[in-house]
Coordinates of C-alpha atoms in Angstrom, one line a residue:
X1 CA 139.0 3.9 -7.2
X2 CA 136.6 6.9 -6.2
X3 CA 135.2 9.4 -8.8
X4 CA 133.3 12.7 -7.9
X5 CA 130.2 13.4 -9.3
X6 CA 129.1 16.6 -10.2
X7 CA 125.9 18.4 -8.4
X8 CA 124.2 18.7 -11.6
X9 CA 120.6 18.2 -10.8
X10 CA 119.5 19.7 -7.8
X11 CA 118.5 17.2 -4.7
X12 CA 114.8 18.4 -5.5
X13 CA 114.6 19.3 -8.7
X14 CA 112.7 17.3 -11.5
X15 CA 110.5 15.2 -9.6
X16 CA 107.7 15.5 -12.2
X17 CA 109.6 14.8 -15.4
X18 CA 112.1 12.5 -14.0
X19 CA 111.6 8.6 -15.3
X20 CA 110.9 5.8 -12.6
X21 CA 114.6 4.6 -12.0
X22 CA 115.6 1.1 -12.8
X23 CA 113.9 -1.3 -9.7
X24 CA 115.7 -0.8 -6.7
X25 CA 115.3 -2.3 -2.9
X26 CA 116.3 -0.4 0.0
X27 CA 118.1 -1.5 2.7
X28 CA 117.6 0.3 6.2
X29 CA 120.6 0.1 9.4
X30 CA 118.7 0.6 12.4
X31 CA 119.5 -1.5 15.0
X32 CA 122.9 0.0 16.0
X33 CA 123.5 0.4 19.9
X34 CA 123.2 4.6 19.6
X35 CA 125.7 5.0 22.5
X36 CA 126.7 8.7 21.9
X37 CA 122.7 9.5 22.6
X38 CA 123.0 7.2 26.0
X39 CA 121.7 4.1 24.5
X40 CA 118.5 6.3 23.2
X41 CA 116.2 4.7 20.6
X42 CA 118.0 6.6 18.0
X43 CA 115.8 5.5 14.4
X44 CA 112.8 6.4 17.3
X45 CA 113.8 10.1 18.2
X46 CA 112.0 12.8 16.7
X47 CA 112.9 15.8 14.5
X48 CA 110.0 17.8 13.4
X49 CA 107.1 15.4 14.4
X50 CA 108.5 12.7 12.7
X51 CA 110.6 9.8 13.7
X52 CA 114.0 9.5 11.6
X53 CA 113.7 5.8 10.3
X54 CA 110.0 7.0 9.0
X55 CA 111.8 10.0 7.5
X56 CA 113.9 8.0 5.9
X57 CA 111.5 5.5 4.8
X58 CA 110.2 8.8 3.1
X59 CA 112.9 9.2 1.2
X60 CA 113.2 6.2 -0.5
X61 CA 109.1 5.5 -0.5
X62 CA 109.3 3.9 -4.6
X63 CA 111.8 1.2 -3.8
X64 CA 110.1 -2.0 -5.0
X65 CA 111.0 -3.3 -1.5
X66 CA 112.6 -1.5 1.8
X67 CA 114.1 -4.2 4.3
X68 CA 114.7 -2.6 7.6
X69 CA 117.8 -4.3 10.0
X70 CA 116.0 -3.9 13.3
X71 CA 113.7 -4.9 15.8
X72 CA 110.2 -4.4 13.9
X73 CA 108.7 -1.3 15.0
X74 CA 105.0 1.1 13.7
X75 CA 106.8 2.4 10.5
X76 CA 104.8 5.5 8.4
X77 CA 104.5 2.6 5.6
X78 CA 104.7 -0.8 5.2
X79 CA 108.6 -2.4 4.9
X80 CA 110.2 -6.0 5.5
X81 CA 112.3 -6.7 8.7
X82 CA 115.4 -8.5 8.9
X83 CA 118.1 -9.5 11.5
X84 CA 121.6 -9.8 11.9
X85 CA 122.7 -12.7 13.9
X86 CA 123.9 -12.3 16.4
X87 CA 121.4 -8.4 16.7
X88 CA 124.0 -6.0 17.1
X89 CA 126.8 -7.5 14.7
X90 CA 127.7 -4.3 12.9
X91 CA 126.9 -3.1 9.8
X92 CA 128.3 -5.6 7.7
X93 CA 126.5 -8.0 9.4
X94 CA 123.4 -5.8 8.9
X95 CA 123.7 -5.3 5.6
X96 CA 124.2 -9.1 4.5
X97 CA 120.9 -9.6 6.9
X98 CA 118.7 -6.9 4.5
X99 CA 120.1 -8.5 1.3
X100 CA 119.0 -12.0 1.7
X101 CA 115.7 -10.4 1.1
X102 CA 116.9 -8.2 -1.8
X103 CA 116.4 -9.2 -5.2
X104 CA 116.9 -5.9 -7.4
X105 CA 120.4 -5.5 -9.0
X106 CA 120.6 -1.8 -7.6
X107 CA 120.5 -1.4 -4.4
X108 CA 120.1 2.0 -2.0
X109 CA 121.9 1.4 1.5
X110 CA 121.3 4.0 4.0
X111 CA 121.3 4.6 7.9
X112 CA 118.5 5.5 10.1
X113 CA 119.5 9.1 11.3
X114 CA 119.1 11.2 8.2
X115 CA 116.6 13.3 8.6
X116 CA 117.5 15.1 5.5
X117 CA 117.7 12.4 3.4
X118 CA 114.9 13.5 0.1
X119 CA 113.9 11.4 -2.8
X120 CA 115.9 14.1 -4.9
X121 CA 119.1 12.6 -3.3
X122 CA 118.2 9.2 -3.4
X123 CA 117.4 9.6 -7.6
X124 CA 120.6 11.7 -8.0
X125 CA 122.5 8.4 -6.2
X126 CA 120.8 5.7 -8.4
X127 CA 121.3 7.7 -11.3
X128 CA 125.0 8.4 -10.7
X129 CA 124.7 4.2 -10.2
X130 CA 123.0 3.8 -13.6
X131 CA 124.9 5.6 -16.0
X132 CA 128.7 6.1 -14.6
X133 CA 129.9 2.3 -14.7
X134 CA 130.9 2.0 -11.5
X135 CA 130.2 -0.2 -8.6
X136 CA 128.8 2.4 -6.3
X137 CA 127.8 5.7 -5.6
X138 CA 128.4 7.7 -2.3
X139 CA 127.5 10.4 -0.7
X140 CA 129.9 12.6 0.3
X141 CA 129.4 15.5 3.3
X142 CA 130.1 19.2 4.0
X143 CA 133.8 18.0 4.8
X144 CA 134.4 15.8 1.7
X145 CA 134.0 12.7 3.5
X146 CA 132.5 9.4 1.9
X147 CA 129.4 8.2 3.1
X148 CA 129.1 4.4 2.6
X149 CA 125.8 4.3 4.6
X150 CA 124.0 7.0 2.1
X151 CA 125.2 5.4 -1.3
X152 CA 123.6 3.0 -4.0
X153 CA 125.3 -0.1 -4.5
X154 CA 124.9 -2.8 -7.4
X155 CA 123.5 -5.7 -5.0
X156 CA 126.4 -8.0 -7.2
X157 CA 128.8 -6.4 -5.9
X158 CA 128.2 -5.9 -2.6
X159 CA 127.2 -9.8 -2.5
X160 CA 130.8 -10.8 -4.2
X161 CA 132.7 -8.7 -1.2
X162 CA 130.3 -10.1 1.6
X163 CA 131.3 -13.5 0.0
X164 CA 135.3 -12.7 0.3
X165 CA 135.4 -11.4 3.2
X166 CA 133.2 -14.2 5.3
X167 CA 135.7 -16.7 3.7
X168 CA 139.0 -14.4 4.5
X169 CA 138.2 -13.9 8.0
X170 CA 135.5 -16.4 9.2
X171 CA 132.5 -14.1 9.4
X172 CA 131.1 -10.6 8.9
X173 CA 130.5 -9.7 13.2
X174 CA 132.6 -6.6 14.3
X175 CA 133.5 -5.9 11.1
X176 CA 133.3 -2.1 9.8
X177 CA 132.0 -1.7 6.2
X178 CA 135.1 0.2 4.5
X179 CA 136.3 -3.5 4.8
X180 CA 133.8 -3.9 1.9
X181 CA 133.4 -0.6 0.0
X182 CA 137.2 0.1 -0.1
X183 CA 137.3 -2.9 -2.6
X184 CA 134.7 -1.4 -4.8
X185 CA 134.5 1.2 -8.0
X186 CA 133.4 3.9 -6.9
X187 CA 131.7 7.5 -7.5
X188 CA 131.2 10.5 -5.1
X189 CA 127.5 12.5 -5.0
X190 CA 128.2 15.5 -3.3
X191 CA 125.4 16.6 -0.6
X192 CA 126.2 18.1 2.6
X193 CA 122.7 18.5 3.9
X194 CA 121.6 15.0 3.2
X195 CA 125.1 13.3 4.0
X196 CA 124.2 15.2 7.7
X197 CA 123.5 12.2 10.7
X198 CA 122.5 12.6 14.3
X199 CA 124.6 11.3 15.9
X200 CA 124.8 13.1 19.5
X201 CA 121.5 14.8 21.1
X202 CA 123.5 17.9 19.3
X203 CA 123.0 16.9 16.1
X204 CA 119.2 16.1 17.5
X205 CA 119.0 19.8 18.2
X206 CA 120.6 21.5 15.2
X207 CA 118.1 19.3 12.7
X208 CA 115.4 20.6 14.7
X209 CA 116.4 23.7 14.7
X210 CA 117.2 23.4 10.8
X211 CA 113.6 22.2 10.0
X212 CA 112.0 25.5 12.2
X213 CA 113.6 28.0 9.6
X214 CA 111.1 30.0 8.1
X215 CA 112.6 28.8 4.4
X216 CA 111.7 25.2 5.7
X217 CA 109.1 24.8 8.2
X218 CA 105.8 24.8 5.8
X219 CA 107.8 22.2 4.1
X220 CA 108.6 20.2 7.2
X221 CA 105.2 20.7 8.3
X222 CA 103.3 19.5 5.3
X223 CA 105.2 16.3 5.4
X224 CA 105.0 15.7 8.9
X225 CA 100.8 15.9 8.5
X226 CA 101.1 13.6 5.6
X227 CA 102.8 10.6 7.0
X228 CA 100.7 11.3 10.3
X229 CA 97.4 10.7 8.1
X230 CA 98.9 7.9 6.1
X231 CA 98.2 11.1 2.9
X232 CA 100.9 10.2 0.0
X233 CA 99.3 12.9 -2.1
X234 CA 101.9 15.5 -3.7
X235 CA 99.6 19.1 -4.1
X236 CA 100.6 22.9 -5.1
X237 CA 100.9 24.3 -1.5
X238 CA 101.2 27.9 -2.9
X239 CA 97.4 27.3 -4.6
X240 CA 96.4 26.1 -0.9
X241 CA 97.9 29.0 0.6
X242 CA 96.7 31.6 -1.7
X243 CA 93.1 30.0 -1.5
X244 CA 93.7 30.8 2.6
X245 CA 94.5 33.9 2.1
X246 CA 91.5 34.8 -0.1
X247 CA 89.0 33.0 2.2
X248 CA 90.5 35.1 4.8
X249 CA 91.0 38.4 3.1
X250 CA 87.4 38.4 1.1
X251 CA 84.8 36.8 3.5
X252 CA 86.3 36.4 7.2
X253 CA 89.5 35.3 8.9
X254 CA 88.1 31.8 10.0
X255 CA 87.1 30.7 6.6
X256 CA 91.0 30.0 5.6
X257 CA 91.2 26.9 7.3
X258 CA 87.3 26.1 6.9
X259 CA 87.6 26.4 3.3
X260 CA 91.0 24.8 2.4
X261 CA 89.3 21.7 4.5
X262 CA 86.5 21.7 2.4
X263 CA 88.5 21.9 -0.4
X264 CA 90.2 19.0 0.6
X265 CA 87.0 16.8 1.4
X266 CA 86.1 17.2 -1.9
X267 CA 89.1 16.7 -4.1
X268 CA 88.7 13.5 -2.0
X269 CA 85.4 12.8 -2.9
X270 CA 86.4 13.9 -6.5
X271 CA 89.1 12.1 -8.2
X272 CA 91.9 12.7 -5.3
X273 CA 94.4 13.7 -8.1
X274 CA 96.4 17.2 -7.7
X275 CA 94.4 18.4 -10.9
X276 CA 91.4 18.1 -9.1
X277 CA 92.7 19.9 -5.7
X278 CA 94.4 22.9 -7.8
X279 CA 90.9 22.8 -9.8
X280 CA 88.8 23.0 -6.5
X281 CA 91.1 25.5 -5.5
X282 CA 90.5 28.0 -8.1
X283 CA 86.9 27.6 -8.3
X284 CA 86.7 28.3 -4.5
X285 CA 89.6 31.1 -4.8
X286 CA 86.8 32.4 -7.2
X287 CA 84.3 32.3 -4.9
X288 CA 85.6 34.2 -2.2
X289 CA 86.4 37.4 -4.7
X290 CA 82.8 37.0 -6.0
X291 CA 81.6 36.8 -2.3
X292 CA 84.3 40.4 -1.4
X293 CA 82.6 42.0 -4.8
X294 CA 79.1 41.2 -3.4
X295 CA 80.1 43.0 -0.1
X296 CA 81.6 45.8 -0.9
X297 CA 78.9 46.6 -3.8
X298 CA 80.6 46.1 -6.8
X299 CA 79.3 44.4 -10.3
X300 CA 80.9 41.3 -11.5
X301 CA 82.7 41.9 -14.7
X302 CA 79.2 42.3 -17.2
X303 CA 76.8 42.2 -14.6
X304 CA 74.6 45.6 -14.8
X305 CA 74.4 48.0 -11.8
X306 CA 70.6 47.1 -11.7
X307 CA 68.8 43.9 -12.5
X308 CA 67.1 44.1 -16.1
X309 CA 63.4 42.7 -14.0
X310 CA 64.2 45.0 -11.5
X311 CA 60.9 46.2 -10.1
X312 CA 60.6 49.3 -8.8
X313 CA 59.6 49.5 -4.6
X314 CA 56.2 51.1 -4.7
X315 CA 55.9 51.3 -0.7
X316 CA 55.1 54.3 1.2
X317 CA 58.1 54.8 3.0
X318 CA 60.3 53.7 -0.2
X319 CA 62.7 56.4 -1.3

């Protein structure tokens, strides 16, 4: 039985107020043969400076533990590494590989070439697990199509039909996973923009594409520094760029980037928190309007026009 699920919280919204979700593992496909890309190292290729297995890993960077199905590779964080055997079994194989090291009793199940998966989507998933009684919850894409390899899953379940089916028909190589998820309850999470998968060097160049848009790039950009400097912290990028843009309009072009890096050096020497870069922020964004009031020759709000111990120039040539 399949249910829909209504878009009711937007794939980003309420990250801040949103409780930690019951423990959940995530299990990670990437070992599939990626012949539509010529046998290219598909969770490897990269769309906007990142690789797509590390931008999934992204997206699902609080489960209590990520098991990747694949050849162990340099990951953005750390995760556990499983095989099927024989490698290259399918993806039921795969997925009974990653949930021998599962213990959780929700578990998110996704593929390696998403590279528009978010933590928004993954919450809106486990929470469609948690509280609609069912036995999953898939994605479904721009065409209405289910997803089984973007869904949450209770691990019970899945176990029980990995169980039936190795005793039905001898084993779990070759097989496709509807054999599995067609048995199970199910619910439907509509997202078109995560459900979307790379699956030909097309797909490759529209997410790349996608990701350039000027509504998406800083976005893209921020994320891709982050997981290149091993940096998990979540700041205001509207206080960062309006600091730039007062360094820059106030004092002098190049103090924008010189400024929002010393900014950064000493939230970090500070407390690291957001509080204490949006804090650090202002006082600097401060600074620079002081520093334009200086310059141009006008008081500070209650400063006088002269000095009270002004003294007055007595030289010759003063006048």
């Amino acid at each position: 039985m399949t249910r829909t699920e209504p878009s009711a919280r937007p794939a980003d919204e309420g990250a801040a107020a949103y409780d930690a979700v019951a423990a959940y593992d995530a299990v990670v496909l990437a070992g599939g043969g990626a012949r539509r890309l010529g046998g290219a190292d598909k969770p490897g290729v990269r769309v906007g400076g990142r690789t797509l297995l590390d931008r999934v890993l992204a997206a699902c960077a609080d489960a209590r533990r990520t098991v990747v199905v694949a050849e162990a590779r340099p990951t953005a964080r750390p995760v556990l590494w499983a095989r099927e055997d024989p490698p290259g079994g399918g993806p039921l194989a795969a997925l009974d590989a990653g949930l021998r090291h599962s213990t959780a009793e929700q578990v998110l199940l996704v593929s390696a070439d998403l590279p528009f998966l978010g933590a928004g989507t993954v919450r809106r998933l486990l929470d469609a697990l948690r509280t609609g009684g069912v036995e999953g919850a898939q994605l479904t894409d721009a065409d209405g199509r289910e997803q089984p390899l973007v869904a949450a899953y209770r691990t019970a379940a899945l176990r029980r039909g990995l169980a039936a089916l190795t005793a039905e028909r001898g084993g779990l190589t070759g097989l496709p996973l509807r054999l599995l998820t067609a048995g199970l309850d199910l619910t439907r999470v509509p997202d078109p923009v995560a459900a979307f998968d790379c699956d030909t060097w097309d797909d490759i160049a529209s997410a790349r594409a996608r990701i350039r848009e000027h509504g998406h790039v800083l976005d893209e950009w921020i994320s891709a520094v982050k997981d290149e400097l091993g940096i998990e912290l979540d700041v205001d990028t509207g206080v960062l760029l309006d600091l730039a843009r007062d360094a820059a309009h106030n004092v002098a072009r190049p103090a924008a980037p010189l400024t929002t890096f010393l900014v950064g050096y000493a939230a970090a020497s500070a407390t690291g928190s957001p509080d204490a870069v949006a804090e650090i922020a202002r006082k600097a964004s401060a600074l620079a309007l002081r520093w334009s009031d200086e310059t141009t020759g006008a008081p500070s709000p209650g400063e006088p026009d002269v000095a009270p111990d002004a003294t007055p120039d007595t030289r010759p040539d003063a006048g």
